Tab-separated table of N, CA and C in Angstrom:
chain	number	residue	atom	x	y	z
A	47	MET	N	75.952	79.549	122.560
A	47	MET	CA	76.922	79.841	121.722
A	47	MET	C	77.004	81.966	121.596
A	48	ASN	N	78.306	82.314	122.341
A	48	ASN	CA	78.039	84.427	122.476
A	48	ASN	C	78.277	84.951	121.260
A	49	TRP	N	78.008	86.038	121.065
A	49	TRP	CA	78.577	86.626	119.934
A	49	TRP	C	79.915	86.478	119.643
A	50	ILE	N	80.846	86.937	120.018
A	50	ILE	CA	82.195	86.243	119.247
A	50	ILE	C	82.151	85.528	119.213
A	51	GLU	N	81.964	84.254	119.950
A	51	GLU	CA	81.503	82.668	119.274
A	51	GLU	C	81.293	82.590	118.284
A	52	LEU	N	80.098	83.538	118.137
A	52	LEU	CA	80.016	83.742	116.383
A	52	LEU	C	80.337	84.629	115.308
A	53	VAL	N	81.303	85.412	116.223
A	53	VAL	CA	81.938	85.562	115.375
A	53	VAL	C	83.226	85.212	114.465
A	54	GLY	N	83.742	84.417	115.566
A	54	GLY	CA	84.413	83.047	114.840
A	54	GLY	C	84.433	81.736	114.561
A	55	TYR	N	83.247	82.120	114.586
A	55	TYR	CA	82.315	81.169	112.949
A	55	TYR	C	82.340	81.750	111.344
A	56	ALA	N	81.672	82.955	111.965
A	56	ALA	CA	81.855	83.255	110.232
A	56	ALA	C	83.174	84.366	109.839
A	57	GLY	N	83.796	84.263	110.517
A	57	GLY	CA	85.830	84.520	109.804
A	57	GLY	C	86.077	83.243	109.608
A	58	SER	N	85.820	81.528	110.413
A	58	SER	CA	86.154	80.566	109.280
A	58	SER	C	85.594	80.913	108.531
A	59	PHE	N	84.170	80.507	108.186
A	59	PHE	CA	83.348	80.035	106.786
A	59	PHE	C	84.696	80.913	106.044
A	60	LEU	N	84.703	82.622	106.431
A	60	LEU	CA	85.544	83.349	105.309
A	60	LEU	C	86.880	82.721	104.924
A	61	SER	N	87.663	82.033	106.374
A	61	SER	CA	88.616	81.814	105.896
A	61	SER	C	88.315	80.477	104.577
A	62	ALA	N	88.011	79.887	104.700
A	62	ALA	CA	87.361	78.719	104.092
A	62	ALA	C	87.074	78.926	102.630
A	63	ILE	N	86.208	79.897	102.827
A	63	ILE	CA	85.990	79.788	100.490
A	63	ILE	C	86.815	81.240	100.656
A	64	THR	N	87.921	81.273	100.975
A	64	THR	CA	88.665	82.750	99.979
A	64	THR	C	88.869	81.837	98.530
A	65	PHE	N	88.875	80.671	99.111
A	65	PHE	CA	89.261	80.357	97.655
A	65	PHE	C	88.954	80.386	96.573
A	66	ILE	N	87.418	80.617	96.701
A	66	ILE	CA	86.636	79.374	95.551
A	66	ILE	C	86.615	80.754	94.296
A	67	PRO	N	86.664	81.827	94.188
A	67	PRO	CA	87.273	83.233	93.271
A	67	PRO	C	88.386	82.640	93.016
A	68	GLN	N	89.380	82.645	93.356
A	68	GLN	CA	90.237	82.710	92.809
A	68	GLN	C	90.279	80.558	91.639
A	69	VAL	N	89.736	80.360	92.916
A	69	VAL	CA	90.030	78.596	92.144
A	69	VAL	C	89.590	78.877	90.371
A	70	TYR	N	88.091	80.213	90.883
A	70	TYR	CA	87.145	79.631	89.800
A	70	TYR	C	87.502	80.857	88.832
A	71	LYS	N	87.487	82.414	88.878
A	71	LYS	CA	88.965	82.524	87.821
A	71	LYS	C	89.413	82.649	86.743
A	72	ALA	N	90.133	81.815	87.365
A	72	ALA	CA	91.540	80.604	87.103
A	72	ALA	C	91.371	80.016	86.351
A	73	TRP	N	90.167	79.239	86.444
A	73	TRP	CA	89.287	78.055	85.473
A	73	TRP	C	89.040	78.581	84.480
A	74	GLN	N	88.352	79.506	85.238
A	74	GLN	CA	87.457	80.059	83.156
A	74	GLN	C	88.624	81.013	82.859
A	75	SER	N	89.433	81.769	83.099
A	75	SER	CA	90.344	82.379	82.274
A	75	SER	C	91.796	81.328	82.011
A	76	LYS	N	92.086	80.918	82.723
A	76	LYS	CA	93.187	79.164	82.330
A	76	LYS	C	94.771	80.819	82.522
A	77	SER	N	94.260	81.480	82.970
A	77	SER	CA	95.571	82.245	83.005
A	77	SER	C	95.733	82.590	83.893
A	78	VAL	N	97.250	81.924	84.566
A	78	VAL	CA	97.768	81.799	85.601
A	78	VAL	C	99.248	82.509	86.821
A	79	GLY	N	99.305	83.184	85.154
A	79	GLY	CA	101.012	84.008	86.108
A	79	GLY	C	101.018	84.593	86.788
A	80	ASP	N	100.142	85.303	87.207
A	80	ASP	CA	100.355	86.639	87.868
A	80	ASP	C	99.818	86.316	89.304
A	81	LEU	N	100.197	84.080	89.699
A	81	LEU	CA	99.545	83.339	90.554
A	81	LEU	C	100.788	83.160	91.025
A	82	SER	N	101.179	83.585	92.287
A	82	SER	CA	102.540	83.132	93.192
A	82	SER	C	102.484	81.493	93.431
A	83	ILE	N	103.965	81.015	93.366
A	83	ILE	CA	102.921	79.546	93.645
A	83	ILE	C	103.911	79.255	95.118
A	84	TRP	N	103.786	80.840	94.991
A	84	TRP	CA	104.990	80.141	96.667
A	84	TRP	C	103.712	80.326	98.186
A	85	MET	N	102.983	81.585	97.766
A	85	MET	CA	101.795	81.651	98.104
A	85	MET	C	100.356	80.128	97.545
A	86	ILE	N	100.365	79.404	97.078
A	86	ILE	CA	99.685	78.298	97.129
A	86	ILE	C	100.635	77.028	97.834
A	87	LEU	N	102.013	76.934	97.924
A	87	LEU	CA	102.854	76.097	98.383
A	87	LEU	C	102.844	76.261	99.900
A	88	ILE	N	102.358	77.934	100.300
A	88	ILE	CA	102.355	78.127	101.512
A	88	ILE	C	101.140	77.614	102.364
A	89	ILE	N	100.189	77.876	101.169
A	89	ILE	CA	98.529	77.807	101.619
A	89	ILE	C	98.737	75.577	102.478
A	90	ILE	N	99.145	75.582	101.485
A	90	ILE	CA	98.944	74.156	102.010
A	90	ILE	C	100.164	73.099	103.383
A	91	PHE	N	100.917	73.949	102.901
A	91	PHE	CA	101.532	73.304	104.251
A	91	PHE	C	101.272	74.440	105.282
A	92	SER	N	100.670	74.912	105.529
A	92	SER	CA	99.602	75.646	106.485
A	92	SER	C	98.867	74.875	106.983
A	93	THR	N	97.825	74.868	106.206
A	93	THR	CA	96.362	73.948	106.399
A	93	THR	C	96.722	72.115	106.081
A	94	LEU	N	97.658	71.668	105.921
A	94	LEU	CA	98.659	71.250	106.939
A	94	LEU	C	98.876	70.455	107.823
A	95	LEU	N	99.800	72.335	108.864
A	95	LEU	CA	99.565	72.018	110.349
A	95	LEU	C	98.397	72.747	111.185
A	96	TRP	N	97.230	73.159	109.991
A	96	TRP	CA	96.556	73.355	110.917
A	96	TRP	C	95.310	72.125	111.116
A	97	LEU	N	94.965	70.742	110.070
A	97	LEU	CA	94.621	70.089	110.222
A	97	LEU	C	95.442	69.103	111.158
A	98	VAL	N	96.623	69.050	110.873
A	98	VAL	CA	96.866	68.226	112.485
A	98	VAL	C	96.647	69.032	113.602
A	99	TYR	N	96.644	69.795	114.507
A	99	TYR	CA	96.062	70.804	115.127
A	99	TYR	C	94.613	70.666	115.337
A	100	GLY	N	93.996	70.740	114.968
A	100	GLY	CA	92.632	70.509	114.159
A	100	GLY	C	91.922	69.430	115.577
A	101	PHE	N	92.928	68.317	115.067
A	101	PHE	CA	92.988	66.495	115.079
A	101	PHE	C	93.658	66.364	116.801
A	102	GLY	N	94.451	67.052	116.686
A	102	GLY	CA	95.080	66.932	117.791
A	102	GLY	C	93.979	67.755	118.912
A	103	MET	N	93.717	68.787	118.523
A	103	MET	CA	92.383	69.672	119.617
A	103	MET	C	91.127	68.659	119.180
A	104	GLY	N	90.748	68.114	118.422
A	104	GLY	CA	89.621	67.398	118.183
A	104	GLY	C	88.225	68.624	117.942
A	105	SER	N	89.272	69.775	117.089
A	105	SER	CA	88.452	70.578	116.973
A	105	SER	C	87.381	71.138	115.169
A	106	GLY	N	86.402	70.289	115.108
A	106	GLY	CA	85.330	70.266	113.736
A	106	GLY	C	85.547	71.587	112.701
A	107	PRO	N	85.772	72.633	113.557
A	107	PRO	CA	85.470	73.583	112.676
A	107	PRO	C	87.074	74.218	112.190
A	108	VAL	N	87.821	73.777	113.312
A	108	VAL	CA	89.488	74.012	112.396
A	108	VAL	C	89.858	73.126	110.778
A	109	ILE	N	89.729	71.526	111.187
A	109	ILE	CA	89.414	70.265	110.845
A	109	ILE	C	88.386	70.568	108.820
A	110	LEU	N	87.423	71.231	109.517
A	110	LEU	CA	86.360	71.258	108.230
A	110	LEU	C	87.008	72.329	107.251
A	111	ALA	N	87.238	73.486	108.462
A	111	ALA	CA	88.107	75.357	107.475
A	111	ALA	C	88.649	74.389	106.033
A	112	ASN	N	89.748	73.511	107.352
A	112	ASN	CA	91.218	72.875	106.390
A	112	ASN	C	90.920	72.144	105.574
A	113	LEU	N	89.944	71.238	105.800
A	113	LEU	CA	90.600	70.475	104.342
A	113	LEU	C	89.394	71.583	103.276
A	114	VAL	N	88.369	72.612	103.743
A	114	VAL	CA	88.737	73.206	102.545
A	114	VAL	C	89.425	73.467	102.084
A	115	VAL	N	89.957	74.543	102.252
A	115	VAL	CA	90.916	75.664	101.772
A	115	VAL	C	92.887	74.567	101.052
A	116	LEU	N	92.668	72.793	101.944
A	116	LEU	CA	93.394	73.009	101.635
A	116	LEU	C	93.768	71.918	99.729
A	117	SER	N	91.342	71.809	100.158
A	117	SER	CA	90.943	70.689	98.324
A	117	SER	C	91.964	71.871	97.408
A	118	LEU	N	91.062	74.069	98.676
A	118	LEU	CA	91.320	74.235	96.552
A	118	LEU	C	92.019	74.838	96.845
A	119	SER	N	93.429	74.795	97.557
A	119	SER	CA	94.736	74.791	97.317
A	119	SER	C	95.213	74.325	95.752
A	120	LEU	N	94.970	72.773	96.514
A	120	LEU	CA	95.752	71.729	96.219
A	120	LEU	C	94.441	71.731	94.214
A	121	VAL	N	93.354	72.097	94.373
A	121	VAL	CA	93.247	72.236	92.192
A	121	VAL	C	94.192	74.069	92.011
A	122	LEU	N	94.610	74.213	92.795
A	122	LEU	CA	95.117	75.554	92.475
A	122	LEU	C	96.304	75.314	92.112
A	123	LEU	N	96.844	74.553	92.655
A	123	LEU	CA	98.293	74.637	92.197
A	123	LEU	C	98.566	72.855	91.192
A	124	TYR	N	97.302	72.477	90.808
A	124	TYR	CA	97.492	71.870	89.541
A	124	TYR	C	96.792	72.743	88.484
A	125	PHE	N	96.203	74.007	88.684
A	125	PHE	CA	95.894	75.092	87.449
A	125	PHE	C	97.071	75.475	87.678
A	126	LYS	N	98.307	75.346	88.160
A	126	LYS	CA	99.189	77.008	87.949
A	126	LYS	C	100.534	75.552	87.733
A	127	LEU	N	100.134	74.067	88.144
A	127	LEU	CA	101.190	73.801	86.730
A	127	LEU	C	100.702	73.535	84.949
A	128	THR	N	99.508	73.195	84.894
A	128	THR	CA	98.834	73.035	83.667
A	128	THR	C	98.765	74.609	82.717
A	129	PHE	N	98.125	75.118	83.093
A	129	PHE	CA	97.378	75.792	82.667
A	129	PHE	C	98.891	77.323	81.966
A	130	LYS	N	98.648	77.786	81.269
A	130	LYS	CA	99.566	78.593	81.328
A	130	LYS	C	99.740	79.700	81.488
A	131	GLN	N	101.158	79.845	81.168
A	131	GLN	CA	101.663	80.920	82.590
A	131	GLN	C	101.931	82.437	81.654
B	909	MET	N	104.379	74.802	126.996
B	909	MET	CA	103.062	74.640	125.651
B	909	MET	C	103.615	72.831	125.627
B	910	ASN	N	102.844	72.813	124.469
B	910	ASN	CA	102.688	70.768	124.633
B	910	ASN	C	102.760	71.566	122.865
B	911	TRP	N	103.260	69.528	121.755
B	911	TRP	CA	103.394	69.435	120.785
B	911	TRP	C	102.448	70.355	119.710
B	912	ILE	N	101.244	70.380	120.663
B	912	ILE	CA	100.082	70.087	119.642
B	912	ILE	C	100.091	71.889	119.455
B	913	GLU	N	99.980	72.787	120.425
B	913	GLU	CA	100.321	74.330	120.746
B	913	GLU	C	101.036	75.230	120.174
B	914	LEU	N	102.778	73.564	119.594
B	914	LEU	CA	103.373	74.545	118.859
B	914	LEU	C	103.095	73.838	117.436
B	915	VAL	N	102.783	73.231	116.987
B	915	VAL	CA	102.492	73.079	115.619
B	915	VAL	C	100.871	73.799	115.254
B	916	GLY	N	100.266	74.676	116.085
B	916	GLY	CA	99.433	75.481	116.248
B	916	GLY	C	100.001	77.124	115.591
B	917	TYR	N	100.333	77.419	116.949
B	917	TYR	CA	101.911	78.481	116.472
B	917	TYR	C	101.989	79.166	115.204
B	918	ALA	N	103.616	76.850	114.553
B	918	ALA	CA	103.666	77.734	113.078
B	918	ALA	C	102.761	77.180	112.148
B	919	GLY	N	101.369	76.605	112.478
B	919	GLY	CA	100.022	77.139	111.522
B	919	GLY	C	100.118	78.596	111.319
B	920	SER	N	99.380	79.427	112.451
B	920	SER	CA	99.069	80.415	112.585
B	920	SER	C	100.045	81.573	112.059
B	921	PHE	N	102.022	81.078	112.093
B	921	PHE	CA	102.778	82.029	111.413
B	921	PHE	C	103.282	82.399	110.334
B	922	LEU	N	102.371	80.888	109.305
B	922	LEU	CA	102.433	79.885	108.236
B	922	LEU	C	101.310	80.951	107.322
B	923	SER	N	100.036	81.092	107.962
B	923	SER	CA	98.859	81.574	107.825
B	923	SER	C	99.163	83.484	107.475
B	924	ALA	N	100.037	83.615	108.183
B	924	ALA	CA	99.943	85.853	108.056
B	924	ALA	C	100.970	85.547	107.295
B	925	ILE	N	101.728	84.305	106.717
B	925	ILE	CA	103.023	85.078	106.333
B	925	ILE	C	102.841	84.843	104.613
B	926	THR	N	101.204	84.270	105.095
B	926	THR	CA	100.755	83.494	103.090
B	926	THR	C	101.668	84.262	102.315
B	927	PHE	N	100.790	85.583	102.310
B	927	PHE	CA	100.585	86.400	101.100
B	927	PHE	C	102.072	86.624	100.621
B	928	ILE	N	102.631	87.135	101.582
B	928	ILE	CA	104.024	87.906	101.194
B	928	ILE	C	104.218	87.886	99.601
B	929	PRO	N	104.396	85.978	99.806
B	929	PRO	CA	105.311	85.486	98.049
B	929	PRO	C	104.091	86.611	97.319
B	930	GLN	N	102.736	86.147	96.905
B	930	GLN	CA	101.969	87.053	96.396
B	930	GLN	C	102.080	88.479	96.025
B	931	VAL	N	102.511	89.403	97.453
B	931	VAL	CA	102.756	90.590	97.392
B	931	VAL	C	103.924	91.278	96.194
B	932	TYR	N	104.999	90.516	96.771
B	932	TYR	CA	105.968	90.418	96.659
B	932	TYR	C	105.862	90.694	94.222
B	933	LYS	N	105.224	88.831	93.789
B	933	LYS	CA	104.673	88.925	92.874
B	933	LYS	C	104.499	90.234	92.299
B	934	ALA	N	103.382	90.648	92.802
B	934	ALA	CA	102.495	91.406	91.867
B	934	ALA	C	102.961	92.942	91.763
B	935	TRP	N	104.011	92.817	92.936
B	935	TRP	CA	104.309	94.888	92.854
B	935	TRP	C	105.983	94.628	92.848
B	936	GLN	N	106.628	93.279	91.693
B	936	GLN	CA	107.142	93.174	90.805
B	936	GLN	C	107.481	92.977	89.605
B	937	SER	N	105.960	92.489	89.203
B	937	SER	CA	105.534	92.419	88.011
B	937	SER	C	104.795	93.265	87.063
B	938	LYS	N	104.007	93.991	88.370
B	938	LYS	CA	102.684	95.431	88.239
B	938	LYS	C	102.210	94.208	87.521
B	939	SER	N	101.775	93.581	87.614
B	939	SER	CA	100.380	92.933	86.522
B	939	SER	C	100.006	91.477	87.873
B	940	VAL	N	98.180	92.151	88.170
B	940	VAL	CA	97.266	92.071	88.891
B	940	VAL	C	96.210	91.328	87.678
B	941	GLY	N	96.016	91.305	86.682
B	941	GLY	CA	94.876	90.247	85.784
B	941	GLY	C	94.210	89.011	86.211
B	942	ASP	N	95.181	88.190	87.121
B	942	ASP	CA	95.809	86.761	86.731
B	942	ASP	C	94.698	86.885	88.769
B	943	LEU	N	94.868	87.885	89.812
B	943	LEU	CA	94.294	87.834	90.469
B	943	LEU	C	92.871	88.091	90.412
B	944	SER	N	92.453	87.435	91.821
B	944	SER	CA	90.758	87.590	91.440
B	944	SER	C	90.208	88.534	92.644
B	945	ILE	N	89.645	90.121	92.549
B	945	ILE	CA	89.342	90.662	93.807
B	945	ILE	C	88.236	90.179	94.766
B	946	TRP	N	87.761	88.999	94.401
B	946	TRP	CA	86.626	89.161	94.826
B	946	TRP	C	87.254	88.021	96.535
B	947	MET	N	88.485	87.387	95.913
B	947	MET	CA	89.111	86.395	97.288
B	947	MET	C	90.173	87.962	97.747
B	948	ILE	N	90.459	88.710	97.419
B	948	ILE	CA	91.284	90.225	98.037
B	948	ILE	C	90.159	90.670	98.495
B	949	LEU	N	88.703	90.982	97.996
B	949	LEU	CA	87.892	91.884	99.256
B	949	LEU	C	87.915	90.609	100.554
B	950	ILE	N	87.980	88.848	100.375
B	950	ILE	CA	86.706	88.034	101.541
B	950	ILE	C	87.302	87.870	102.190
B	951	ILE	N	89.411	88.209	102.040
B	951	ILE	CA	90.398	87.669	102.644
B	951	ILE	C	90.040	89.613	103.624
B	952	ILE	N	90.472	90.438	103.322
B	952	ILE	CA	89.905	92.013	104.553
B	952	ILE	C	88.691	91.908	105.208
B	953	PHE	N	87.870	90.999	104.273
B	953	PHE	CA	86.569	90.670	105.314
B	953	PHE	C	86.949	90.132	107.259
B	954	SER	N	87.400	88.605	106.532
B	954	SER	CA	87.145	87.749	107.217
B	954	SER	C	88.677	88.072	107.683
B	955	THR	N	89.155	88.381	107.497
B	955	THR	CA	90.364	88.926	108.779
B	955	THR	C	89.788	90.315	109.728
B	956	LEU	N	88.945	91.514	109.431
B	956	LEU	CA	88.139	92.331	110.314
B	956	LEU	C	87.763	91.104	111.100
B	957	LEU	N	87.100	90.264	110.894
B	957	LEU	CA	85.969	89.281	112.049
B	957	LEU	C	86.690	88.653	113.245
B	958	TRP	N	88.260	88.476	112.577
B	958	TRP	CA	88.514	87.727	112.909
B	958	TRP	C	90.036	88.390	114.523
B	959	LEU	N	90.135	89.805	113.534
B	959	LEU	CA	90.276	90.397	114.385
B	959	LEU	C	89.627	91.074	116.101
B	960	VAL	N	87.978	91.400	115.386
B	960	VAL	CA	87.054	91.319	116.245
B	960	VAL	C	86.973	89.826	117.214
B	961	TYR	N	87.302	88.443	117.002
B	961	TYR	CA	87.114	87.988	117.497
B	961	TYR	C	88.043	87.691	118.472
B	962	GLY	N	89.953	87.936	118.270
B	962	GLY	CA	90.665	87.834	118.959
B	962	GLY	C	90.799	88.866	119.844
B	963	PHE	N	90.280	90.394	119.443
B	963	PHE	CA	90.302	91.246	120.665
B	963	PHE	C	88.117	91.175	121.560
B	964	GLY	N	87.962	89.866	120.405
B	964	GLY	CA	86.772	89.403	122.449
B	964	GLY	C	86.966	88.159	122.709
B	965	MET	N	88.436	86.848	122.517
B	965	MET	CA	88.761	86.559	122.988
B	965	MET	C	89.929	86.807	124.201
B	966	GLY	N	90.593	88.000	123.680
B	966	GLY	CA	91.765	88.818	124.516
B	966	GLY	C	93.062	87.442	123.369
B	967	SER	N	92.901	86.891	122.655
B	967	SER	CA	93.837	85.980	121.887
B	967	SER	C	95.299	86.912	120.659
B	968	GLY	N	96.566	86.617	121.391
B	968	GLY	CA	97.471	87.887	121.756
B	968	GLY	C	97.499	86.641	119.722
B	969	PRO	N	98.321	86.032	119.522
B	969	PRO	CA	98.666	85.726	117.755
B	969	PRO	C	97.477	85.583	117.474
B	970	VAL	N	95.885	85.308	117.110
B	970	VAL	CA	94.529	84.970	116.416
B	970	VAL	C	94.761	87.328	115.806
B	971	ILE	N	94.848	88.140	116.682
B	971	ILE	CA	95.139	89.277	116.484
B	971	ILE	C	96.267	90.058	115.708
B	972	LEU	N	97.950	89.025	116.032
B	972	LEU	CA	98.850	89.156	115.021
B	972	LEU	C	99.030	88.752	113.911
B	973	ALA	N	98.010	87.335	114.183
B	973	ALA	CA	98.360	87.143	112.185
B	973	ALA	C	97.847	87.793	111.375
B	974	ASN	N	96.061	88.152	112.068
B	974	ASN	CA	95.209	88.958	111.339
B	974	ASN	C	95.894	90.337	111.154
B	975	LEU	N	96.078	91.482	112.202
B	975	LEU	CA	96.787	92.506	110.968
B	975	LEU	C	97.940	92.192	110.184
B	976	VAL	N	98.892	90.946	110.165
B	976	VAL	CA	99.088	91.287	108.857
B	976	VAL	C	98.605	90.357	107.363
B	977	VAL	N	97.813	89.709	107.778
B	977	VAL	CA	97.193	89.309	106.348
B	977	VAL	C	96.687	90.874	105.971
B	978	LEU	N	96.057	91.433	107.245
B	978	LEU	CA	95.043	92.218	106.430
B	978	LEU	C	95.841	93.284	106.313
B	979	SER	N	96.908	93.507	106.564
B	979	SER	CA	98.209	94.845	105.544
B	979	SER	C	98.028	94.126	104.094
B	980	LEU	N	98.340	93.001	104.195
B	980	LEU	CA	99.312	92.792	102.798
B	980	LEU	C	97.944	92.366	102.637
B	981	SER	N	96.605	92.235	102.392
B	981	SER	CA	95.908	92.489	101.999
B	981	SER	C	94.576	93.072	100.944
B	982	LEU	N	95.098	94.039	101.891
B	982	LEU	CA	95.223	95.920	101.622
B	982	LEU	C	96.355	95.717	100.337
B	983	VAL	N	96.820	95.826	101.010
B	983	VAL	CA	98.441	95.948	99.602
B	983	VAL	C	97.614	94.863	98.379
B	984	LEU	N	97.496	93.833	98.434
B	984	LEU	CA	97.354	93.195	97.485
B	984	LEU	C	96.139	94.559	96.684
B	985	LEU	N	94.610	95.163	97.439
B	985	LEU	CA	93.853	95.497	96.876
B	985	LEU	C	94.254	96.967	96.443
B	986	TYR	N	95.019	97.390	97.395
B	986	TYR	CA	95.128	98.668	96.188
B	986	TYR	C	96.998	97.773	94.934
B	987	PHE	N	96.909	97.339	94.676
B	987	PHE	CA	97.768	96.929	93.734
B	987	PHE	C	96.824	96.235	92.804
B	988	LYS	N	95.287	96.086	92.929
B	988	LYS	CA	94.638	95.569	91.572
B	988	LYS	C	94.240	96.755	91.378
B	989	LEU	N	94.069	97.843	91.957
B	989	LEU	CA	92.833	98.911	92.135
B	989	LEU	C	94.024	99.872	90.488
B	990	THR	N	95.576	99.513	90.648
B	990	THR	CA	96.076	100.333	90.254
B	990	THR	C	96.843	100.404	89.334
B	991	PHE	N	97.590	98.693	89.475
B	991	PHE	CA	98.350	98.030	88.326
B	991	PHE	C	97.537	97.648	87.153
B	992	LYS	N	98.784	97.289	86.294
B	992	LYS	CA	97.099	96.755	84.562
B	992	LYS	C	97.237	95.670	84.828
B	993	GLN	N	96.163	94.657	84.213
B	993	GLN	CA	94.958	94.516	85.145
B	993	GLN	C	95.208	92.989	83.578
């Protein structure tokens, strides 16, 4: 594995965990009024596309990263629909 | 271009525009208390890694999508540091 691939894996790892702090903050504060529901919906739809792409290309990292992001964004959507605005 | 590549381009387009609704909402409401600064910092750092990867691989779509996300996340960081919490 060359250094560029390593940078790519580091980038996909960070992309995968991007929403963990936001899920944690929303869960702690129970306040999600400032979060854009359109952002959450776009994330869900884009990760579904990336999952189709990942399975189509047989790319493990793309599938794994986007499964993580999809789960986190579904949790954010749940919080957005249930917590106080 | 086969259908899988098309799905990949659609995914990268949506990934690129993910934060536009959040930037718009924050700009309109001037309220960013519910946004996690750690999420914003992770986005900035991950897009920098993706840019290094994109230039290293000579991949136009990766560079373009991540330039858009990087600019939007820098705007979000500015809003987070200046608007009321």
